[in-house]
Coordinates of N, CA and C in Angstrom, one line a residue:
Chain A
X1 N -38.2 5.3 -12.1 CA -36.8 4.8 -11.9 C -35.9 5.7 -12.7
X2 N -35.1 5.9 -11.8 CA -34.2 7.2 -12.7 C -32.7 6.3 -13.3
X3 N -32.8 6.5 -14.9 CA -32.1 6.1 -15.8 C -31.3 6.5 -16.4
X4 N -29.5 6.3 -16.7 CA -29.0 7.4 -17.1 C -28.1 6.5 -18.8
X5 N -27.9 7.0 -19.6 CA -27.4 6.7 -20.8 C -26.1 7.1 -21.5
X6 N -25.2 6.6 -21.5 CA -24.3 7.5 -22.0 C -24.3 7.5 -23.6
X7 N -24.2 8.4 -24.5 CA -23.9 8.4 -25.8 C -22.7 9.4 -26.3
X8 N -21.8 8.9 -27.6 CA -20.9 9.1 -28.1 C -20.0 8.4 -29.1
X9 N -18.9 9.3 -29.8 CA -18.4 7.9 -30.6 C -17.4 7.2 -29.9
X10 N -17.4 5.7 -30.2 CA -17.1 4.8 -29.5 C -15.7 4.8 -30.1
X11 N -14.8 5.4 -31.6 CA -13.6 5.5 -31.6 C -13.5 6.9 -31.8
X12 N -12.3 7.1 -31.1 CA -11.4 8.8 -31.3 C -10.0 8.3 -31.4
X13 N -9.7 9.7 -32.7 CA -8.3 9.3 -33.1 C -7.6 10.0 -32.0
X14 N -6.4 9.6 -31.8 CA -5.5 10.2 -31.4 C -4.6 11.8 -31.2
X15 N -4.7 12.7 -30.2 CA -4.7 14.0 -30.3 C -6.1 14.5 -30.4
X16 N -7.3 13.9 -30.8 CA -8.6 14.9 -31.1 C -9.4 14.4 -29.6
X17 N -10.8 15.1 -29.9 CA -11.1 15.2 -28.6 C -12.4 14.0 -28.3
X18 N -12.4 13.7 -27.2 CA -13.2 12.8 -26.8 C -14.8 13.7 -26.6
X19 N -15.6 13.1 -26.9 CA -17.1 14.2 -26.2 C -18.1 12.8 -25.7
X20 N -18.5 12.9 -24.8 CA -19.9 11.7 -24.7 C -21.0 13.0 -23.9
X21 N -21.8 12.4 -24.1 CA -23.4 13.1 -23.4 C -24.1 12.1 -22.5
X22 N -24.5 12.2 -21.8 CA -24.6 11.2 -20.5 C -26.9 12.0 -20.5
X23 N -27.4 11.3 -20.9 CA -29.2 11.6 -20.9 C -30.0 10.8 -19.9
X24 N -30.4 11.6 -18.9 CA -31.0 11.3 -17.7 C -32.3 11.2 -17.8
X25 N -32.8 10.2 -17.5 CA -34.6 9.6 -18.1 C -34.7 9.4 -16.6
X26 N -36.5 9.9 -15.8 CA -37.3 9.3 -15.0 C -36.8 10.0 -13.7
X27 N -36.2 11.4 -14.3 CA -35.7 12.5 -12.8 C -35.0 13.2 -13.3
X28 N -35.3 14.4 -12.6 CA -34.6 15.3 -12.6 C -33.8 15.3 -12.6
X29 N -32.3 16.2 -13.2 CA -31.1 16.1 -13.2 C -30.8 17.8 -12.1
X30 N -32.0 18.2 -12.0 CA -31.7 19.4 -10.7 C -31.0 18.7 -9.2
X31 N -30.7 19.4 -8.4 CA -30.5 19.4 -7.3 C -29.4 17.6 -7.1
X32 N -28.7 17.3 -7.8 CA -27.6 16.5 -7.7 C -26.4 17.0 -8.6
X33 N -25.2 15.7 -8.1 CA -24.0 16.5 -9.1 C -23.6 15.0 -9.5
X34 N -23.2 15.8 -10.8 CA -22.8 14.5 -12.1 C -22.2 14.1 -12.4
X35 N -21.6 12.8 -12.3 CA -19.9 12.7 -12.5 C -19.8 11.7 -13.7
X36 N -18.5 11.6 -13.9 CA -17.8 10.6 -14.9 C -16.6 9.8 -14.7
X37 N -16.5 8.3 -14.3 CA -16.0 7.7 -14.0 C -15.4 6.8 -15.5
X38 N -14.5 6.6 -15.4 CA -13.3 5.6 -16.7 C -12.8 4.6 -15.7
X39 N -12.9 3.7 -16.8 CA -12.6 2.0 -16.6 C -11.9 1.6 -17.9
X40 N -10.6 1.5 -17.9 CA -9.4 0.8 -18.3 C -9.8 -0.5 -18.5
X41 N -9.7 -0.9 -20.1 CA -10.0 -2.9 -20.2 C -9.4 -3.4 -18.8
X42 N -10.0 -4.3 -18.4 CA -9.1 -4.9 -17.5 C -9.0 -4.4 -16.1
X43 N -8.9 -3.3 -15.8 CA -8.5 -2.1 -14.5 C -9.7 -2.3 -13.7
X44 N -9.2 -1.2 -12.9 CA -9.9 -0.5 -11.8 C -10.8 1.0 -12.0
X45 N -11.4 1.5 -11.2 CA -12.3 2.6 -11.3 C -11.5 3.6 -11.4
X46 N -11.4 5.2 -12.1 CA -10.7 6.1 -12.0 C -11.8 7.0 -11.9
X47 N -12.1 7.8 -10.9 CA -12.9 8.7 -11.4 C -12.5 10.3 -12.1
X48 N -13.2 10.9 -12.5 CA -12.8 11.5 -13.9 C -13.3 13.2 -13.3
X49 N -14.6 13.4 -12.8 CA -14.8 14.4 -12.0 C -16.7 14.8 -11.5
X50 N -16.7 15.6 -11.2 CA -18.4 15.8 -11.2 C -18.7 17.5 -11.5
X51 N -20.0 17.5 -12.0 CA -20.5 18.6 -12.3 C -22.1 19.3 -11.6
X52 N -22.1 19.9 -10.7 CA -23.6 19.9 -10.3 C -24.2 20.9 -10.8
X53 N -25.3 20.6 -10.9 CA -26.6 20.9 -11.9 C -26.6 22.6 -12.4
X54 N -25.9 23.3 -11.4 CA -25.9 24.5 -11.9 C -24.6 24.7 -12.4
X55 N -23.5 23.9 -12.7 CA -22.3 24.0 -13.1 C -21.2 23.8 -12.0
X56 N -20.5 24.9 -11.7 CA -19.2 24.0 -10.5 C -18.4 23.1 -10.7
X57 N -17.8 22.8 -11.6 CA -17.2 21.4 -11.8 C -15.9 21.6 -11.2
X58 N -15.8 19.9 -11.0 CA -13.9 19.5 -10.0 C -13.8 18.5 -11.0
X59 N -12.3 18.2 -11.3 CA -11.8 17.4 -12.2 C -10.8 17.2 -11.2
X60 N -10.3 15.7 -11.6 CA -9.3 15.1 -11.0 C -8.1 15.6 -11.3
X61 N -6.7 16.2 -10.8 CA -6.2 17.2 -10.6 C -5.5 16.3 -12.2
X62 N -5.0 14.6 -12.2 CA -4.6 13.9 -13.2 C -5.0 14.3 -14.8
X63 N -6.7 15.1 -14.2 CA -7.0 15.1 -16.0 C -7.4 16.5 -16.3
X64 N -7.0 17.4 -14.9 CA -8.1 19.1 -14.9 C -7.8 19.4 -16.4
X65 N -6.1 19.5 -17.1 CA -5.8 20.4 -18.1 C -6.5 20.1 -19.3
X66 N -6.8 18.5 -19.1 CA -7.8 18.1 -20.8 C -9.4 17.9 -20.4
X67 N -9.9 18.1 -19.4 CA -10.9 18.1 -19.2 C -12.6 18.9 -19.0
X68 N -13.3 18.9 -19.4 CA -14.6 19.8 -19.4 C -15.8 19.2 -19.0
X69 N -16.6 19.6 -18.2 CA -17.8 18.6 -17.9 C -19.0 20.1 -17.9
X70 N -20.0 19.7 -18.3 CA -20.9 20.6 -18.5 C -22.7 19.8 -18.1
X71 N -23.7 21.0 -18.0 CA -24.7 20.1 -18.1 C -25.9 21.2 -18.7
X72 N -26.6 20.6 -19.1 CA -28.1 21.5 -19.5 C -29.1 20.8 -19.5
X73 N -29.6 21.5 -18.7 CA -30.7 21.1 -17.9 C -32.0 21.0 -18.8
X74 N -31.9 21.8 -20.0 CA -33.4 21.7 -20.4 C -33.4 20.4 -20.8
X75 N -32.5 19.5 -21.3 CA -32.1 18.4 -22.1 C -32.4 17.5 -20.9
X76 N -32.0 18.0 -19.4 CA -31.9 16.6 -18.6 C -30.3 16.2 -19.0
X77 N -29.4 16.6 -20.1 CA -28.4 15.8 -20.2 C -26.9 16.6 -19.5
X78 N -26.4 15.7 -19.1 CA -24.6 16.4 -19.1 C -23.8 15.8 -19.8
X79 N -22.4 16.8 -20.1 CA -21.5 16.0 -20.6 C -20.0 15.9 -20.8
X80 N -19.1 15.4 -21.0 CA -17.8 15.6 -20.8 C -17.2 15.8 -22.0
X81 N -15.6 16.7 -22.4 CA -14.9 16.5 -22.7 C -13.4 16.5 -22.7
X82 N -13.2 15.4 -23.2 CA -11.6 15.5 -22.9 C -10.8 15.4 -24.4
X83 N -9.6 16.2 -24.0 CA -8.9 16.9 -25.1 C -7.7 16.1 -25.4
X84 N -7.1 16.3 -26.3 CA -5.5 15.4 -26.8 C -5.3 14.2 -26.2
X85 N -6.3 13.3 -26.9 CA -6.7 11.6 -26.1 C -5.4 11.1 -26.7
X86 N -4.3 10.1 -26.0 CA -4.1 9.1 -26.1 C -4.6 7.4 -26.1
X87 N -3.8 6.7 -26.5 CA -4.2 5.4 -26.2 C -4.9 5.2 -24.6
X88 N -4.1 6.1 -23.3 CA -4.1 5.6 -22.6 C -5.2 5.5 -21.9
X89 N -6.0 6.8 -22.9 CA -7.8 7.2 -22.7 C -8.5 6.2 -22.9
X90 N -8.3 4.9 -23.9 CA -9.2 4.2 -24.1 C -9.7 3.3 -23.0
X91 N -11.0 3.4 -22.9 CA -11.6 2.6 -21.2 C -13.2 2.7 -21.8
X92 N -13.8 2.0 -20.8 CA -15.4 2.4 -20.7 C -15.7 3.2 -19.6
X93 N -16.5 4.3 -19.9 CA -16.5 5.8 -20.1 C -18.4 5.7 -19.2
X94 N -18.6 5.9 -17.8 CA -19.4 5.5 -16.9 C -20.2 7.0 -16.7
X95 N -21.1 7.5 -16.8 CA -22.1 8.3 -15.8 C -22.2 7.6 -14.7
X96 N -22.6 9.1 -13.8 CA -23.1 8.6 -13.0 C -23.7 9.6 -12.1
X97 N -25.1 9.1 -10.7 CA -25.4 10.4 -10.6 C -25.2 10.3 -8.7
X98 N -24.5 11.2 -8.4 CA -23.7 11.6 -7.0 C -24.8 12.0 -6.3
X99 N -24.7 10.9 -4.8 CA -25.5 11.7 -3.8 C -25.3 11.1 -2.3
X100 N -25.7 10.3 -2.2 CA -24.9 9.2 -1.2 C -24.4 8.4 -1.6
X101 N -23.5 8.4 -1.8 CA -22.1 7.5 -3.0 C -22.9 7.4 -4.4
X102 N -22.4 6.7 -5.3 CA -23.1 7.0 -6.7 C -23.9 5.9 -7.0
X103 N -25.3 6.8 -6.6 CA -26.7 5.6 -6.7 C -27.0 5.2 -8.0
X104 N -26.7 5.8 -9.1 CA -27.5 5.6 -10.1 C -25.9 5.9 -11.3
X105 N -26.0 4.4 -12.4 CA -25.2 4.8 -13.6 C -25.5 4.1 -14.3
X106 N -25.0 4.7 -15.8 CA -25.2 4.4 -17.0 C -24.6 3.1 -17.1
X107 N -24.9 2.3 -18.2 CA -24.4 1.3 -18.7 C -22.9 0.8 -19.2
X108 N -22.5 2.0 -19.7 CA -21.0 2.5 -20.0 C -20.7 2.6 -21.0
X109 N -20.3 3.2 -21.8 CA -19.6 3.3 -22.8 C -18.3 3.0 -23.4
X110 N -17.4 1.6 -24.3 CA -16.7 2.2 -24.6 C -15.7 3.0 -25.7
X111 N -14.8 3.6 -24.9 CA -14.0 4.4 -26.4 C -12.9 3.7 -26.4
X112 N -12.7 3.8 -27.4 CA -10.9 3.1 -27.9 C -10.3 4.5 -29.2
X113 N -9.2 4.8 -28.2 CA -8.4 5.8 -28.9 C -7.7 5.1 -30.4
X114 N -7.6 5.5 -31.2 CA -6.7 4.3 -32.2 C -6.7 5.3 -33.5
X115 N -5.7 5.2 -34.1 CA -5.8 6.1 -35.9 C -6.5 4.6 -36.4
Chain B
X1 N -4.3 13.9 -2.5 CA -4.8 12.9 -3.0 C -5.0 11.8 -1.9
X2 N -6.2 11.3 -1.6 CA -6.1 10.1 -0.9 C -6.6 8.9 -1.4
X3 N -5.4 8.3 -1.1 CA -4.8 6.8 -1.7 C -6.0 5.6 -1.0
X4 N -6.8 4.6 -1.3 CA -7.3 3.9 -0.8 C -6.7 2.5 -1.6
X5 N -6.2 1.7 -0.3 CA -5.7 0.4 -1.1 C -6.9 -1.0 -0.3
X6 N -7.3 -1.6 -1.0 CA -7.6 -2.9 -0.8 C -7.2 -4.3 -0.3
X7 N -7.4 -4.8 0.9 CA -6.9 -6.4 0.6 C -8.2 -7.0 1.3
X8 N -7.5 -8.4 0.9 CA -6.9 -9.3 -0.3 C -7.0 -8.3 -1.5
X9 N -6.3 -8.8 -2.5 CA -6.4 -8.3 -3.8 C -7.6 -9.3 -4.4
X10 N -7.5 -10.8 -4.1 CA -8.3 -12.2 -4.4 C -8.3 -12.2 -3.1
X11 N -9.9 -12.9 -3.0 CA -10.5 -14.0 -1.9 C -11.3 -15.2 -2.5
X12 N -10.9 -15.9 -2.0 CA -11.5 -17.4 -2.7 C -11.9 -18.1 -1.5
X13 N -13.4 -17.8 -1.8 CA -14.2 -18.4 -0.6 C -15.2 -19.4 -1.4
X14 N -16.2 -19.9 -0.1 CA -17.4 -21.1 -1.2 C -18.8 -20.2 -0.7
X15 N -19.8 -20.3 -1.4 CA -21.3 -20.0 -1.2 C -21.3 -20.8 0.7
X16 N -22.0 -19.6 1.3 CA -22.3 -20.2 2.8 C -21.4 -19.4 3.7
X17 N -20.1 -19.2 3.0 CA -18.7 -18.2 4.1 C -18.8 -17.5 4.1
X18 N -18.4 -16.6 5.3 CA -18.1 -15.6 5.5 C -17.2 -14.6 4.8
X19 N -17.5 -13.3 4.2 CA -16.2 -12.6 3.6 C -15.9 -11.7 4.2
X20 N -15.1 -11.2 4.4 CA -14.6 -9.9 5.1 C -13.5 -9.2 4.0
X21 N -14.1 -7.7 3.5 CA -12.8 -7.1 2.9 C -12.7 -6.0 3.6
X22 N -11.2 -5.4 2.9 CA -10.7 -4.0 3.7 C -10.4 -3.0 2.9
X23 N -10.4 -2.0 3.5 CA -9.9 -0.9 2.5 C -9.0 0.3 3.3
X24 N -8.3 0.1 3.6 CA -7.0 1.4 4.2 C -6.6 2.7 3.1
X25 N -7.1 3.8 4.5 CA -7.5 5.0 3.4 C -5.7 5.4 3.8
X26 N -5.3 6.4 3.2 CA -3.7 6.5 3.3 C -3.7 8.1 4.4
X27 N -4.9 8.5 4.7 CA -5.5 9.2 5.9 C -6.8 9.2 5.8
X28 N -6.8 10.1 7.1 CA -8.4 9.6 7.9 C -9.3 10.1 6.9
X29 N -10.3 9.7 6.7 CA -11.8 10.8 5.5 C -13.0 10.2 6.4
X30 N -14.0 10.9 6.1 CA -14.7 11.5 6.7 C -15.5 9.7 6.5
X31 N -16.0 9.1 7.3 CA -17.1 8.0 7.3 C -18.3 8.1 6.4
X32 N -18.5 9.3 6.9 CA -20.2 10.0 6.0 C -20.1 9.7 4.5
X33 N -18.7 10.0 4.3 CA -18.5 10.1 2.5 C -17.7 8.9 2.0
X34 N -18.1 7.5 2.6 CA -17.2 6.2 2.5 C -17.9 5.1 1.8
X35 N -18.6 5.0 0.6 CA -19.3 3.8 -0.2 C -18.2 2.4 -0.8
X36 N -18.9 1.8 -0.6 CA -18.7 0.3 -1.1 C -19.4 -0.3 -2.5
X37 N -18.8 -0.6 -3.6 CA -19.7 -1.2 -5.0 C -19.4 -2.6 -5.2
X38 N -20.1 -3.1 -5.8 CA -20.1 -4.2 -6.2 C -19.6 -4.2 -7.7
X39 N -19.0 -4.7 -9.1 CA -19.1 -4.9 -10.4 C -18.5 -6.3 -10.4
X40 N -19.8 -6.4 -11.7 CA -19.7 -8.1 -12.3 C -19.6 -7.8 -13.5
X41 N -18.7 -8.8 -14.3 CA -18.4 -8.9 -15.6 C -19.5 -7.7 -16.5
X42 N -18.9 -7.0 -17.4 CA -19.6 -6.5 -18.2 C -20.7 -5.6 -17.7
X43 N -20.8 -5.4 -16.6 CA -22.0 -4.4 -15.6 C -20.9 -3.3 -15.3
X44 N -22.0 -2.2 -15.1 CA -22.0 -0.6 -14.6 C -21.4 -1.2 -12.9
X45 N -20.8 -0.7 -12.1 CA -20.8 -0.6 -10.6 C -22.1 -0.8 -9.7
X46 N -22.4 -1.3 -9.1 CA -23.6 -1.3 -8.1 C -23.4 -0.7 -6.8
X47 N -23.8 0.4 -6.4 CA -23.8 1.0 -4.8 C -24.6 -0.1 -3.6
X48 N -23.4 -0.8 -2.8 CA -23.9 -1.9 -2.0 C -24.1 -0.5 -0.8
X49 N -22.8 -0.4 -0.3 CA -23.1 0.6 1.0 C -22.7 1.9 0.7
X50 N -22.9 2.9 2.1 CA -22.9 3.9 1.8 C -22.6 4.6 3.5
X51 N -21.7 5.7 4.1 CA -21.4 6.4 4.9 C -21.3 5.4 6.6
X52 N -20.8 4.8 6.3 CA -20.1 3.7 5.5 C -21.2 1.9 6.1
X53 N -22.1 2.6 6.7 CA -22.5 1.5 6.9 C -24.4 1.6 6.7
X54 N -24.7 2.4 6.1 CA -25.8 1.9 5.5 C -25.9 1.4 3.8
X55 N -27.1 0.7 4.0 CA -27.6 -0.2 2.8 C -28.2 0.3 1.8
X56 N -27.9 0.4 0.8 CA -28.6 1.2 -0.4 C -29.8 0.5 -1.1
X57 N -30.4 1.4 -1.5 CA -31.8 0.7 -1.9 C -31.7 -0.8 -2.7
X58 N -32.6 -2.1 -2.2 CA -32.6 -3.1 -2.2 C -31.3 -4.3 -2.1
X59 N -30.5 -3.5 -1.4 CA -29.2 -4.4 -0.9 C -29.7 -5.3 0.1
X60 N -29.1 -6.9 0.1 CA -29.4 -7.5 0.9 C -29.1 -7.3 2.3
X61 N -29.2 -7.8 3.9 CA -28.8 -7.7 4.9 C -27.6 -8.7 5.3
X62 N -27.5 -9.2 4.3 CA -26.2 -10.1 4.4 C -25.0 -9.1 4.3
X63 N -25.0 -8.0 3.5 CA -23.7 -7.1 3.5 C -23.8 -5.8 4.4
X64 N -22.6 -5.9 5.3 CA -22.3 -4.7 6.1 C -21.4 -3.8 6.0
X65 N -21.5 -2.9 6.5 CA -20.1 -1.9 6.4 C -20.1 -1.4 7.5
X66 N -18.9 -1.2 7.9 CA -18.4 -0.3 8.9 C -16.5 0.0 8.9
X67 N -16.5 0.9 10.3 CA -15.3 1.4 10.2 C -15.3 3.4 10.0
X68 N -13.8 3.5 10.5 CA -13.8 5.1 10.8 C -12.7 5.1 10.2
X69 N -12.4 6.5 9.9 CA -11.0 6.7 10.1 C -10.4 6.8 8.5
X70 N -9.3 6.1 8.8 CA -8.6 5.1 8.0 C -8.8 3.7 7.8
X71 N -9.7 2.7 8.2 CA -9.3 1.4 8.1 C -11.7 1.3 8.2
X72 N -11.6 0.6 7.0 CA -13.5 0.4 6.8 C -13.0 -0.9 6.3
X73 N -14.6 -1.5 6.5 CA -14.8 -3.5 5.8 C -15.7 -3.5 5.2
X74 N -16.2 -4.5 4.6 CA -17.1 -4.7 4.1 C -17.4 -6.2 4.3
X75 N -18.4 -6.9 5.4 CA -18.5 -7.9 5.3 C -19.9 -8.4 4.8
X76 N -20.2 -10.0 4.2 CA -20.8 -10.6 3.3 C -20.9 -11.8 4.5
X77 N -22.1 -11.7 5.0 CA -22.0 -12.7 5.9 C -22.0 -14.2 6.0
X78 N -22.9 -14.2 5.0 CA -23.6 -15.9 4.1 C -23.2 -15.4 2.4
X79 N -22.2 -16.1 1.8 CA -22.0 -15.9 0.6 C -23.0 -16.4 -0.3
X80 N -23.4 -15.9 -1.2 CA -24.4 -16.4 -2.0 C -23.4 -16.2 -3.7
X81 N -24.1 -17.2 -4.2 CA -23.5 -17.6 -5.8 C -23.7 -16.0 -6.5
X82 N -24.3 -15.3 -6.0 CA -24.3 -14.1 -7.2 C -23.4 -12.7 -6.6
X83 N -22.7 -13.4 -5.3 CA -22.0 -12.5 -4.7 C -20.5 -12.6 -5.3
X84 N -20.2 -13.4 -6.5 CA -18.8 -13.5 -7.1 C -19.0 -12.1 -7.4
X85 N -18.0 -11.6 -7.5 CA -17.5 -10.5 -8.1 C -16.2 -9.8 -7.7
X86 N -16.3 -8.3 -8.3 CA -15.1 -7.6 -7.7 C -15.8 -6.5 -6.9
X87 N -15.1 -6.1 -5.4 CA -15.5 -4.9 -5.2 C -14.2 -3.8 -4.9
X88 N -15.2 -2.6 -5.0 CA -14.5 -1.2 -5.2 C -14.9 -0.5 -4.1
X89 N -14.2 0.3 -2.7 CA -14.1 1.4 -1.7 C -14.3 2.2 -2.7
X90 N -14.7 3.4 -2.4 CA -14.1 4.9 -2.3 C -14.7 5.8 -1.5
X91 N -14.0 7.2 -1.3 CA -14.4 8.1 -0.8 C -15.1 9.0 -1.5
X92 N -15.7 9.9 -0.9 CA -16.0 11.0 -1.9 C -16.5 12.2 -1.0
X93 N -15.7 12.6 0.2 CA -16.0 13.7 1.1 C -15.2 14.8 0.7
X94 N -13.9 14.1 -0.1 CA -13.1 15.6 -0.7 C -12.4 15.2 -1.9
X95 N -12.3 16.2 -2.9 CA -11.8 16.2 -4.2 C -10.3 15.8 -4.0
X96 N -9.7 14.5 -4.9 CA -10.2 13.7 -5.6 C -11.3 12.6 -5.3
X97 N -12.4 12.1 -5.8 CA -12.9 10.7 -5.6 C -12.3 9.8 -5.5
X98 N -11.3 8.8 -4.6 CA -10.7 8.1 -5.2 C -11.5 6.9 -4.9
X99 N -10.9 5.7 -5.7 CA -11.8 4.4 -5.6 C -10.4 3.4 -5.0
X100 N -10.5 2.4 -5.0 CA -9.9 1.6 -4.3 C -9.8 0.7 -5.3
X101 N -8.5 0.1 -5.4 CA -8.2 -0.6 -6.8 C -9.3 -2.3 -7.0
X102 N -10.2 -2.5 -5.9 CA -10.6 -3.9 -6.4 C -9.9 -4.8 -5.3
X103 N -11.0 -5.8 -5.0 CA -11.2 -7.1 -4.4 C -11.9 -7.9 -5.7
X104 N -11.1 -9.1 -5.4 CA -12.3 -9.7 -6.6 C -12.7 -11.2 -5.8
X105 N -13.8 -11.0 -5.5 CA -14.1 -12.4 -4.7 C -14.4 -13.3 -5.4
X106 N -14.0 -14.6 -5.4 CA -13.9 -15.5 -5.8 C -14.0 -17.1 -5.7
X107 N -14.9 -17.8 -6.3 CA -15.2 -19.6 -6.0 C -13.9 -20.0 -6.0

């Protein structure tokens, strides 16, 4: 059963950068693409972008300028970053793994921007 | 960007009814690339359907999908108590992903 984890720190100050690592247990992270979905307390899904296993990444045109998603494979893990967080960044912070719609995700993480 | 909007925003139905939701894409996208999720309080998303009318592993046969175009449903035939929740459309045949702001079904 393929299992995915997101890890990171759960506060980031304001202006600095957000990082999580998203660790894929019980499959390969070859031959799929990896994405990252945010959830606003309260909201709706935003998705954030994907990255497939040999790199390639699309970011949502909303976040391309602060955004980075990466993967390495020997780890099994990928991961995102996003740059000069605001408040407005604070959400729970979702892996997930892309194939016929997104079969498989993490538990979620969240961040709360805040000094 | 394509815009996917939801209604009802609420449905307040009982265990045993019928639900029917919608999702109007703001243009046509491709069927193939049209999933449906489920999320309950404090849970990750669940993939119920998928292109747009198949069942993802261990989904019951109570939930269907269908639809082309612009205009997909997602019906819940026999409501069962653990089908409260909210659900979320999206596409994902072209960059952006977008998701569909939520139904939240409701006792």
């Amino acid at each position: 059963q393929v299992q995915l984890q997101e890890s990171g720190p759960g506060l980031v100050k304001p202006s600095e950068t957000l990082s999580l690592t998203c660790t894929v247990s019980g499959g390969s992270i070859s031959n799929y693409y990896w994405s990252w979905i945010r959830q606003p307390p309260g909201k709706g899904l935003e998705w954030i972008g994907y990255v497939y296993y040999r790199g390639n990444p699309n970011y949502s045109p909303s976040l391309k300028t602060r955004v980075t998603m990466s993967v390495d494979t020997s780890k099994n893990q990928f991961s995102l970053k996003l740059t000069s967080v605001t408040a407005a960044d604070t959400a729970v912070y979702y892996c997930a793994r892309g194939g016929h719609g997104y079969d498989y995700w993490g538990q979620g993480t969240l961040v709360t921007v805040s000094s | 960007e394509i815009v996917l909007t939801q209604s009802p925003g609420t449905l307040s139905l009982s265990p045993g009814e019928r639900a029917t939701l919608s999702c109007r894409a703001s243009q046509s996208v491709s069927s193939e690339y049209f999933a449906w999720y489920q999320q309950k309080p404090g849970q990750a998303p669940r993939l119920l359907i998928y292109g747009p009318s198949r069942r993802a592993t261990g989904i019951p046969d109570r939930f269907s999908g269908s639809g082309s175009g612009t205009d997909f449903t997602l019906t819940i035939s026999r409501l069962e108590p653990e089908d409260f929740a909210v659900y979320y459309c999206q596409h994902y045949g072209s960059s952006p992903y977008t998701f569909g702001q939520g139904t939240k079904l409701e006792i």
